[in-house]
Amino acid sequence: MGYFYNKVLTLDDGSKHEVSDRDADMIVHYLIKNDYIDFDKHITDSYHEAVNNDSLAPLPEALVPLTNQIVKLIGGIFNPKDLEGMTENDNKTTPNPINENNFKRKEFLELWNRINHKAVFEIKIDSAKLIAQSIQSVEAAAKQRNNNFVESLSYKLAQSTQRDTISHEELTARQSFDSPTTSTESADISIRSQVKYDLIGSLSEQTDLTRRSIVAILKGINNAIFAQFKNNPEAFIREVARLVNEARIRMVIQGLTYYTIDQTYPLNEIFVSNQKVPSDSLKVSRHVFDYVATDSSIEQRFAQELEGAIEDVAVYAKLPDRFKIPTPVGDYNPDWAIAFNEGKVRHIYFVAETKGSMVDADLREKEKYRIESAKCFFDALNLKASEDNSLAGQAVKYGVIDSFDELLKLVG
C-alpha cells in the first residue's frame, strides 16, 4: 500500500516524523495480521468496528508513539479531512510567545506548583471478582442480543441468466446477462476450516490474563454461548476479549491508587515559547501564551468565555501536551488549568477537561477511564496538600465541563 510511504507526520509535541519504508511495511503487516485489510487491500469492517469501540490491536512497539497519527493516516484513505493538522504549512502558522506578565503571576505559579507533581500508581485486582464480572458481561451481552452472542457466518448467492439473443452492442458493453438476483444464506451447520484456533491462547494474549483465568471464564459462561465459538471463531474471540478487557479496566480503576514522588516537570520544558500554532488561533490577553490553539469549537468558545470572565478568572493555561498524567490506559493530558481571583469562588484552582457531552455513555471507553484516573491523581495531590500546613486551602478541583457556566457551578 504505497499510500503509507514518504508521509511526514506532525506529532502531539509539534515535532515531525517521516514515515520510513520500514515504518510503512510494519503498518501494512499490522493491518494484514489483524485482518484489518482484505485481499484487495481494502480496509475491512473489523478495522472500523475496532476504531469505533476503541479496541484496536496494539501497534508494533516501534510505532506505539505514533498511534494517534497512524490511525488518522489510515482513516485518511477514506476521509482526507482526517489528515488535517497532521502536516504543516509554514505560511499558515504563527509563533506563539509566552505572555510574561501572565506567566509570572503569583496565581499561575501557585497553581502550577500545586499540579506539578509526577506520580506512580498501584493497581489491586481481585482475580475471582474479575472472572465473575467477565462472565456476567459476556452473558449480559448475549441476552441483549437475544442469545445470538456472535453472528453465524453467512454467504451471498447471486444468480443471473444469459439471454438467448445478444446484440453486438450488448456483448461489447458486457450486458449479455439479465440483472442478477441475490440472496443471503446462513450456515445451519458448524463452520469448519483448516485454520486451527487457539481459543485460550488468543484470549490470554488479547487480555493479558493468565490461561488459568481464561479457562475459568470460559467454563463459567453458559454452554449455549460457548457453543457459538464454532459458528464464528474469530468474532467469538474478538467479542469475548473486548468484554473481558472492559471488565478488567473497570476493576483497574476501582483498585487504582496514586503516590506522588519527588519529581516535577521543569517549567521551561512544559511551557516552550514561540512554538508555532495555526494562524487562525485565538488571540488572547489573559492566557500564559499570546494565542490559544484549540482543537474544537467547544474549546474555542470556552477560551473566549475565560477571556471575558475578568472579575472571576485571574489567569489560565491550555495545558501543553508535554504535561501528562500516567494512567493504566495511557498517558493523559488535561485541557485547562485555571486560577480564579481569591474571594470570588470556593475553589481557587481548577483543572478542567472540556467535552461536548459530559454523559458517560457519550464518552469513549478510554476517555472515561483516563478521566476517572485523573480524579484519583488529583485526589492524591490534595491529600498530600492537606498534610502540609503551608498549602492549606489550596486544593485543586478537577472536573469535566462543557461551558464556563458549568465551571462556575463546580467552583461554587
PDB file of C-alpha atoms in Angstrom, residues 50-292:
ATOM      1  CA  ALA A  50     -12.293  -1.684  16.358  1.00  0.00           C
ATOM      2  CA  VAL A  51     -11.816   2.078  15.887  1.00  0.00           C
ATOM      3  CA  ASN A  52     -15.386   2.833  16.926  1.00  0.00           C
ATOM      4  CA  ASN A  53     -15.079   0.588  20.008  1.00  0.00           C
ATOM      5  CA  ASP A  54     -11.624   1.917  20.858  1.00  0.00           C
ATOM      6  CA  SER A  55     -10.335  -1.666  20.734  1.00  0.00           C
ATOM      7  CA  LEU A  56      -7.661  -1.589  18.034  1.00  0.00           C
ATOM      8  CA  ALA A  57      -4.960  -4.226  18.409  1.00  0.00           C
ATOM      9  CA  PRO A  58      -1.721  -2.717  19.776  1.00  0.00           C
ATOM     10  CA  LEU A  59       0.685  -1.437  17.134  1.00  0.00           C
ATOM     11  CA  PRO A  60       4.241  -2.790  16.960  1.00  0.00           C
ATOM     12  CA  GLU A  61       6.314  -1.357  19.794  1.00  0.00           C
ATOM     13  CA  ALA A  62       8.340   0.913  17.495  1.00  0.00           C
ATOM     14  CA  LEU A  63       5.112   2.551  16.237  1.00  0.00           C
ATOM     15  CA  VAL A  64       3.297   2.965  19.569  1.00  0.00           C
ATOM     16  CA  PRO A  65       4.408   6.641  19.982  1.00  0.00           C
ATOM     17  CA  LEU A  66       2.779   7.338  16.593  1.00  0.00           C
ATOM     18  CA  THR A  67      -0.539   5.608  17.363  1.00  0.00           C
ATOM     19  CA  ASN A  68      -2.821   8.649  17.033  1.00  0.00           C
ATOM     20  CA  GLN A  69      -1.129   9.820  13.843  1.00  0.00           C
ATOM     21  CA  ILE A  70      -1.174   6.344  12.226  1.00  0.00           C
ATOM     22  CA  VAL A  71      -4.887   5.895  12.978  1.00  0.00           C
ATOM     23  CA  LYS A  72      -5.512   9.276  11.313  1.00  0.00           C
ATOM     24  CA  LEU A  73      -3.291   8.265   8.410  1.00  0.00           C
ATOM     25  CA  ILE A  74      -5.276   5.066   7.829  1.00  0.00           C
ATOM     26  CA  GLY A  75      -8.536   6.995   8.203  1.00  0.00           C
ATOM     27  CA  GLY A  76      -7.301   9.455   5.598  1.00  0.00           C
ATOM     28  CA  ILE A  77      -7.628   6.745   2.941  1.00  0.00           C
ATOM     29  CA  PHE A  78     -11.393   7.204   3.213  1.00  0.00           C
ATOM     30  CA  ASN A  79     -11.713  10.723   4.530  1.00  0.00           C
ATOM     31  CA  PRO A  80      -8.936  13.179   3.594  1.00  0.00           C
ATOM     32  CA  LYS A  81     -10.234  15.557   6.286  1.00  0.00           C
ATOM     33  CA  ASP A  82      -8.849  13.114   8.877  1.00  0.00           C
ATOM     34  CA  LEU A  83      -5.378  14.257   7.837  1.00  0.00           C
ATOM     35  CA  GLU A  84      -6.000  17.894   8.657  1.00  0.00           C
ATOM     36  CA  GLY A  85      -3.442  19.101  11.173  1.00  0.00           C
ATOM     37  CA  MET A  86      -1.024  16.224  10.543  1.00  0.00           C
ATOM     38  CA  THR A  87       1.029  18.262   8.122  1.00  0.00           C
ATOM     39  CA  GLU A  88       2.054  21.840   8.485  1.00  0.00           C
ATOM     40  CA  ASN A  89       2.231  24.766   6.085  1.00  0.00           C
ATOM     41  CA  ASP A  90       4.586  27.451   7.403  1.00  0.00           C
ATOM     42  CA  ASN A  91       2.507  30.109   5.639  1.00  0.00           C
ATOM     43  CA  LYS A  92      -0.490  29.176   7.809  1.00  0.00           C
ATOM     44  CA  THR A  93       1.192  29.165  11.222  1.00  0.00           C
ATOM     45  CA  THR A  94       2.402  31.806  13.631  1.00  0.00           C
ATOM     46  CA  PRO A  95       4.875  31.770  16.557  1.00  0.00           C
ATOM     47  CA  ASN A  96       3.215  31.699  19.975  1.00  0.00           C
ATOM     48  CA  PRO A  97       5.288  33.664  22.512  1.00  0.00           C
ATOM     49  CA  ILE A  98       4.801  33.352  26.257  1.00  0.00           C
ATOM     50  CA  ASN A  99       2.891  36.215  27.872  1.00  0.00           C
ATOM     51  CA  GLU A 100       5.481  37.011  30.557  1.00  0.00           C
ATOM     52  CA  ASN A 101       3.104  39.086  32.689  1.00  0.00           C
ATOM     53  CA  ASN A 102       0.598  36.246  32.996  1.00  0.00           C
ATOM     54  CA  PHE A 103       3.260  33.547  33.150  1.00  0.00           C
ATOM     55  CA  LYS A 104       4.892  35.156  36.207  1.00  0.00           C
ATOM     56  CA  ARG A 105       1.672  35.985  38.024  1.00  0.00           C
ATOM     57  CA  LYS A 106       1.552  34.704  41.580  1.00  0.00           C
ATOM     58  CA  GLU A 107      -1.786  32.987  40.930  1.00  0.00           C
ATOM     59  CA  PHE A 108      -0.444  30.991  37.992  1.00  0.00           C
ATOM     60  CA  LEU A 109       2.807  29.981  39.692  1.00  0.00           C
ATOM     61  CA  GLU A 110       0.900  28.815  42.776  1.00  0.00           C
ATOM     62  CA  LEU A 111      -1.468  26.785  40.607  1.00  0.00           C
ATOM     63  CA  TRP A 112       1.432  25.285  38.673  1.00  0.00           C
ATOM     64  CA  ASN A 113       3.248  24.332  41.882  1.00  0.00           C
ATOM     65  CA  ARG A 114       0.103  22.568  43.063  1.00  0.00           C
ATOM     66  CA  ILE A 115      -0.312  20.379  39.964  1.00  0.00           C
ATOM     67  CA  ASN A 116       3.344  19.977  39.002  1.00  0.00           C
ATOM     68  CA  HIS A 117       3.942  16.591  40.599  1.00  0.00           C
ATOM     69  CA  LYS A 118       4.893  13.343  38.965  1.00  0.00           C
ATOM     70  CA  ALA A 119       3.321  10.222  40.382  1.00  0.00           C
ATOM     71  CA  VAL A 120       3.276   6.457  40.148  1.00  0.00           C
ATOM     72  CA  PHE A 121       0.201   4.302  40.524  1.00  0.00           C
ATOM     73  CA  GLU A 122      -0.543   0.958  42.097  1.00  0.00           C
ATOM     74  CA  ILE A 123      -3.298  -1.382  40.974  1.00  0.00           C
ATOM     75  CA  LYS A 124      -5.031  -4.019  43.072  1.00  0.00           C
ATOM     76  CA  ILE A 125      -7.300  -6.502  41.313  1.00  0.00           C
ATOM     77  CA  ASP A 126      -9.371  -9.290  42.834  1.00  0.00           C
ATOM     78  CA  SER A 127      -8.919 -12.130  40.312  1.00  0.00           C
ATOM     79  CA  ALA A 128     -12.026 -14.030  41.428  1.00  0.00           C
ATOM     80  CA  LYS A 129     -14.122 -10.872  41.146  1.00  0.00           C
ATOM     81  CA  LEU A 130     -12.700 -10.117  37.686  1.00  0.00           C
ATOM     82  CA  ILE A 131     -13.590 -13.622  36.470  1.00  0.00           C
ATOM     83  CA  ALA A 132     -17.136 -13.268  37.836  1.00  0.00           C
ATOM     84  CA  GLN A 133     -17.618  -9.816  36.269  1.00  0.00           C
ATOM     85  CA  SER A 134     -16.257 -11.041  32.920  1.00  0.00           C
ATOM     86  CA  ILE A 135     -18.746 -13.917  32.904  1.00  0.00           C
ATOM     87  CA  GLN A 136     -21.577 -11.523  33.762  1.00  0.00           C
ATOM     88  CA  SER A 137     -20.531  -9.162  30.930  1.00  0.00           C
ATOM     89  CA  VAL A 138     -20.493 -11.959  28.336  1.00  0.00           C
ATOM     90  CA  GLU A 139     -23.876 -13.333  29.413  1.00  0.00           C
ATOM     91  CA  ALA A 140     -25.429  -9.839  29.578  1.00  0.00           C
ATOM     92  CA  ALA A 141     -24.220  -9.118  26.030  1.00  0.00           C
ATOM     93  CA  ALA A 142     -25.690 -12.410  24.785  1.00  0.00           C
ATOM     94  CA  LYS A 143     -29.020 -11.677  26.482  1.00  0.00           C
ATOM     95  CA  GLN A 144     -29.134  -8.219  24.928  1.00  0.00           C
ATOM     96  CA  ARG A 145     -28.658  -9.836  21.507  1.00  0.00           C
ATOM     97  CA  ASN A 146     -31.420 -12.400  22.001  1.00  0.00           C
ATOM     98  CA  ASN A 147     -28.817 -15.057  22.794  1.00  0.00           C
ATOM     99  CA  ASN A 148     -27.027 -14.514  19.474  1.00  0.00           C
ATOM    100  CA  PHE A 149     -23.704 -13.656  21.076  1.00  0.00           C
ATOM    101  CA  VAL A 150     -21.985 -13.657  17.681  1.00  0.00           C
ATOM    102  CA  GLU A 151     -23.455 -13.740  14.203  1.00  0.00           C
ATOM    103  CA  SER A 152     -23.204 -17.033  12.344  1.00  0.00           C
ATOM    104  CA  LEU A 153     -21.172 -16.918   9.175  1.00  0.00           C
ATOM    105  CA  SER A 154     -23.274 -16.260   6.090  1.00  0.00           C
ATOM    106  CA  TYR A 155     -22.738 -16.209   2.359  1.00  0.00           C
ATOM    107  CA  LYS A 156     -24.368 -14.351  -0.518  1.00  0.00           C
ATOM    108  CA  LEU A 157     -25.660 -16.084  -3.654  1.00  0.00           C
ATOM    109  CA  ALA A 158     -26.002 -14.204  -6.935  1.00  0.00           C
ATOM    110  CA  GLN A 159     -27.848 -15.715  -9.889  1.00  0.00           C
ATOM    111  CA  SER A 160     -28.279 -14.466 -13.422  1.00  0.00           C
ATOM    112  CA  THR A 161     -29.287 -15.892 -16.788  1.00  0.00           C
ATOM    113  CA  GLN A 162     -27.603 -15.241 -20.115  1.00  0.00           C
ATOM    114  CA  ARG A 163     -30.090 -14.077 -22.716  1.00  0.00           C
ATOM    115  CA  ASP A 164     -30.670 -16.206 -25.827  1.00  0.00           C
ATOM    116  CA  THR A 165     -30.336 -13.252 -28.179  1.00  0.00           C
ATOM    117  CA  ILE A 166     -27.459 -10.796 -27.730  1.00  0.00           C
ATOM    118  CA  SER A 167     -26.670  -7.815 -29.911  1.00  0.00           C
ATOM    119  CA  HIS A 168     -23.113  -6.821 -30.740  1.00  0.00           C
ATOM    120  CA  GLU A 169     -23.505  -3.648 -28.690  1.00  0.00           C
ATOM    121  CA  GLU A 170     -24.729  -5.615 -25.640  1.00  0.00           C
ATOM    122  CA  LEU A 171     -21.867  -8.063 -25.960  1.00  0.00           C
ATOM    123  CA  THR A 172     -19.338  -5.209 -26.214  1.00  0.00           C
ATOM    124  CA  ALA A 173     -20.892  -3.487 -23.208  1.00  0.00           C
ATOM    125  CA  ARG A 174     -20.927  -6.801 -21.288  1.00  0.00           C
ATOM    126  CA  GLN A 175     -24.691  -6.695 -20.959  1.00  0.00           C
ATOM    127  CA  SER A 176     -25.425 -10.221 -22.103  1.00  0.00           C
ATOM    128  CA  PHE A 177     -26.853 -11.295 -18.721  1.00  0.00           C
ATOM    129  CA  ASP A 178     -30.103 -10.304 -17.073  1.00  0.00           C
ATOM    130  CA  SER A 179     -29.920  -8.336 -13.837  1.00  0.00           C
ATOM    131  CA  PRO A 180     -28.756 -10.712 -11.090  1.00  0.00           C
ATOM    132  CA  THR A 181     -30.874 -11.701  -8.122  1.00  0.00           C
ATOM    133  CA  THR A 182     -29.145 -12.096  -4.801  1.00  0.00           C
ATOM    134  CA  SER A 183     -29.921 -13.842  -1.546  1.00  0.00           C
ATOM    135  CA  THR A 184     -28.084 -14.196   1.714  1.00  0.00           C
ATOM    136  CA  GLU A 185     -27.867 -17.642   3.250  1.00  0.00           C
ATOM    137  CA  SER A 186     -26.819 -18.569   6.778  1.00  0.00           C
ATOM    138  CA  ALA A 187     -24.923 -21.737   7.510  1.00  0.00           C
ATOM    139  CA  ASP A 188     -27.015 -24.182   9.551  1.00  0.00           C
ATOM    140  CA  ILE A 189     -24.010 -26.316  10.442  1.00  0.00           C
ATOM    141  CA  SER A 190     -20.760 -25.599  12.226  1.00  0.00           C
ATOM    142  CA  ILE A 191     -18.270 -23.842  10.028  1.00  0.00           C
ATOM    143  CA  ARG A 192     -15.048 -25.814   9.771  1.00  0.00           C
ATOM    144  CA  SER A 193     -11.817 -24.841   8.083  1.00  0.00           C
ATOM    145  CA  GLN A 194      -8.185 -25.833   8.008  1.00  0.00           C
ATOM    146  CA  VAL A 195      -7.393 -22.967  10.415  1.00  0.00           C
ATOM    147  CA  LYS A 196      -6.747 -24.073  13.990  1.00  0.00           C
ATOM    148  CA  TYR A 197      -7.865 -21.559  16.602  1.00  0.00           C
ATOM    149  CA  ASP A 198      -6.093 -21.420  19.957  1.00  0.00           C
ATOM    150  CA  LEU A 199      -9.082 -20.020  21.840  1.00  0.00           C
ATOM    151  CA  ILE A 200      -7.447 -19.895  25.261  1.00  0.00           C
ATOM    152  CA  GLY A 201      -4.091 -18.633  23.957  1.00  0.00           C
ATOM    153  CA  SER A 202      -5.683 -15.926  21.806  1.00  0.00           C
ATOM    154  CA  LEU A 203      -7.842 -14.627  24.642  1.00  0.00           C
ATOM    155  CA  SER A 204      -4.905 -14.713  27.050  1.00  0.00           C
ATOM    156  CA  GLU A 205      -2.785 -12.710  24.605  1.00  0.00           C
ATOM    157  CA  GLN A 206      -5.507 -10.123  23.923  1.00  0.00           C
ATOM    158  CA  THR A 207      -6.490  -9.585  27.583  1.00  0.00           C
ATOM    159  CA  ASP A 208      -3.161 -10.040  29.428  1.00  0.00           C
ATOM    160  CA  LEU A 209      -4.832 -12.602  31.694  1.00  0.00           C
ATOM    161  CA  THR A 210      -3.356 -15.988  32.567  1.00  0.00           C
ATOM    162  CA  ARG A 211      -4.575 -19.052  30.719  1.00  0.00           C
ATOM    163  CA  ARG A 212      -5.976 -20.305  34.030  1.00  0.00           C
ATOM    164  CA  SER A 213      -8.162 -17.201  34.373  1.00  0.00           C
ATOM    165  CA  ILE A 214      -9.343 -17.506  30.755  1.00  0.00           C
ATOM    166  CA  VAL A 215     -10.281 -21.145  31.312  1.00  0.00           C
ATOM    167  CA  ALA A 216     -12.264 -20.149  34.411  1.00  0.00           C
ATOM    168  CA  ILE A 217     -14.172 -17.510  32.413  1.00  0.00           C
ATOM    169  CA  LEU A 218     -14.949 -19.901  29.543  1.00  0.00           C
ATOM    170  CA  LYS A 219     -16.095 -22.612  31.957  1.00  0.00           C
ATOM    171  CA  GLY A 220     -18.345 -20.119  33.700  1.00  0.00           C
ATOM    172  CA  ILE A 221     -20.301 -18.854  30.705  1.00  0.00           C
ATOM    173  CA  ASN A 222     -23.493 -20.530  29.558  1.00  0.00           C
ATOM    174  CA  ASN A 223     -22.948 -23.590  27.339  1.00  0.00           C
ATOM    175  CA  ALA A 224     -25.250 -22.168  24.670  1.00  0.00           C
ATOM    176  CA  ILE A 225     -22.999 -19.098  24.421  1.00  0.00           C
ATOM    177  CA  PHE A 226     -19.778 -21.109  24.365  1.00  0.00           C
ATOM    178  CA  ALA A 227     -21.177 -23.328  21.597  1.00  0.00           C
ATOM    179  CA  GLN A 228     -21.290 -20.297  19.289  1.00  0.00           C
ATOM    180  CA  PHE A 229     -17.491 -20.306  19.109  1.00  0.00           C
ATOM    181  CA  LYS A 230     -17.564 -22.969  16.402  1.00  0.00           C
ATOM    182  CA  ASN A 231     -20.013 -20.926  14.291  1.00  0.00           C
ATOM    183  CA  ASN A 232     -17.771 -17.859  14.064  1.00  0.00           C
ATOM    184  CA  PRO A 233     -14.452 -18.356  15.930  1.00  0.00           C
ATOM    185  CA  GLU A 234     -12.864 -15.001  15.082  1.00  0.00           C
ATOM    186  CA  ALA A 235     -15.922 -12.975  16.090  1.00  0.00           C
ATOM    187  CA  PHE A 236     -16.275 -15.009  19.300  1.00  0.00           C
ATOM    188  CA  ILE A 237     -12.649 -14.398  20.309  1.00  0.00           C
ATOM    189  CA  ARG A 238     -12.838 -10.707  19.431  1.00  0.00           C
ATOM    190  CA  GLU A 239     -16.072 -10.126  21.370  1.00  0.00           C
ATOM    191  CA  VAL A 240     -15.077 -12.061  24.498  1.00  0.00           C
ATOM    192  CA  ALA A 241     -11.694 -10.263  24.567  1.00  0.00           C
ATOM    193  CA  ARG A 242     -13.422  -6.873  24.294  1.00  0.00           C
ATOM    194  CA  LEU A 243     -15.832  -7.599  27.147  1.00  0.00           C
ATOM    195  CA  VAL A 244     -13.118  -9.050  29.389  1.00  0.00           C
ATOM    196  CA  ASN A 245     -10.878  -6.039  28.746  1.00  0.00           C
ATOM    197  CA  GLU A 246     -13.701  -3.654  29.633  1.00  0.00           C
ATOM    198  CA  ALA A 247     -14.332  -5.544  32.888  1.00  0.00           C
ATOM    199  CA  ARG A 248     -10.603  -5.584  33.631  1.00  0.00           C
ATOM    200  CA  ILE A 249     -10.182  -1.844  33.083  1.00  0.00           C
ATOM    201  CA  ARG A 250     -13.216  -1.080  35.257  1.00  0.00           C
ATOM    202  CA  MET A 251     -11.632  -3.076  38.068  1.00  0.00           C
ATOM    203  CA  VAL A 252      -8.259  -1.441  37.467  1.00  0.00           C
ATOM    204  CA  ILE A 253      -9.789   1.999  38.006  1.00  0.00           C
ATOM    205  CA  GLN A 254     -11.625   0.795  41.115  1.00  0.00           C
ATOM    206  CA  GLY A 255      -8.361  -0.515  42.571  1.00  0.00           C
ATOM    207  CA  LEU A 256      -6.192   2.430  41.459  1.00  0.00           C
ATOM    208  CA  THR A 257      -4.057   4.375  43.934  1.00  0.00           C
ATOM    209  CA  TYR A 258      -1.612   7.189  43.099  1.00  0.00           C
ATOM    210  CA  TYR A 259       1.545   8.045  45.033  1.00  0.00           C
ATOM    211  CA  THR A 260       3.306  11.344  44.362  1.00  0.00           C
ATOM    212  CA  ILE A 261       7.082  11.250  44.012  1.00  0.00           C
ATOM    213  CA  ASP A 262       9.784  13.880  44.478  1.00  0.00           C
ATOM    214  CA  GLN A 263       9.983  14.709  40.783  1.00  0.00           C
ATOM    215  CA  THR A 264       8.410  17.598  38.889  1.00  0.00           C
ATOM    216  CA  TYR A 265       8.258  18.939  35.345  1.00  0.00           C
ATOM    217  CA  PRO A 266      10.685  21.812  34.668  1.00  0.00           C
ATOM    218  CA  LEU A 267       8.516  24.834  33.928  1.00  0.00           C
ATOM    219  CA  ASN A 268      10.521  25.853  30.850  1.00  0.00           C
ATOM    220  CA  GLU A 269      10.247  22.354  29.359  1.00  0.00           C
ATOM    221  CA  ILE A 270       6.456  22.318  29.527  1.00  0.00           C
ATOM    222  CA  PHE A 271       5.787  25.923  28.511  1.00  0.00           C
ATOM    223  CA  VAL A 272       8.023  26.495  25.479  1.00  0.00           C
ATOM    224  CA  SER A 273       7.838  29.955  23.883  1.00  0.00           C
ATOM    225  CA  ASN A 274       7.350  30.649  20.177  1.00  0.00           C
ATOM    226  CA  GLN A 275       6.260  27.190  19.143  1.00  0.00           C
ATOM    227  CA  LYS A 276       4.155  27.514  16.024  1.00  0.00           C
ATOM    228  CA  VAL A 277       0.371  27.363  16.179  1.00  0.00           C
ATOM    229  CA  PRO A 278      -2.233  27.687  13.400  1.00  0.00           C
ATOM    230  CA  SER A 279      -2.556  31.271  12.235  1.00  0.00           C
ATOM    231  CA  ASP A 280      -6.298  31.237  12.981  1.00  0.00           C
ATOM    232  CA  SER A 281      -5.640  30.532  16.690  1.00  0.00           C
ATOM    233  CA  LEU A 282      -7.454  32.762  19.166  1.00  0.00           C
ATOM    234  CA  LYS A 283      -5.549  35.945  20.160  1.00  0.00           C
ATOM    235  CA  VAL A 284      -5.914  36.329  23.931  1.00  0.00           C
ATOM    236  CA  SER A 285      -4.727  38.566  26.747  1.00  0.00           C
ATOM    237  CA  ARG A 286      -5.110  36.588  29.979  1.00  0.00           C
ATOM    238  CA  HIS A 287      -3.586  33.291  28.932  1.00  0.00           C
ATOM    239  CA  VAL A 288       0.047  32.278  29.597  1.00  0.00           C
ATOM    240  CA  PHE A 289       0.654  32.397  25.821  1.00  0.00           C
ATOM    241  CA  ASP A 290      -0.391  35.101  23.378  1.00  0.00           C
ATOM    242  CA  TYR A 291      -2.539  32.628  21.421  1.00  0.00           C
ATOM    243  CA  VAL A 292      -4.733  29.658  22.305  1.00  0.00           C
TER     244      VAL A 292
END
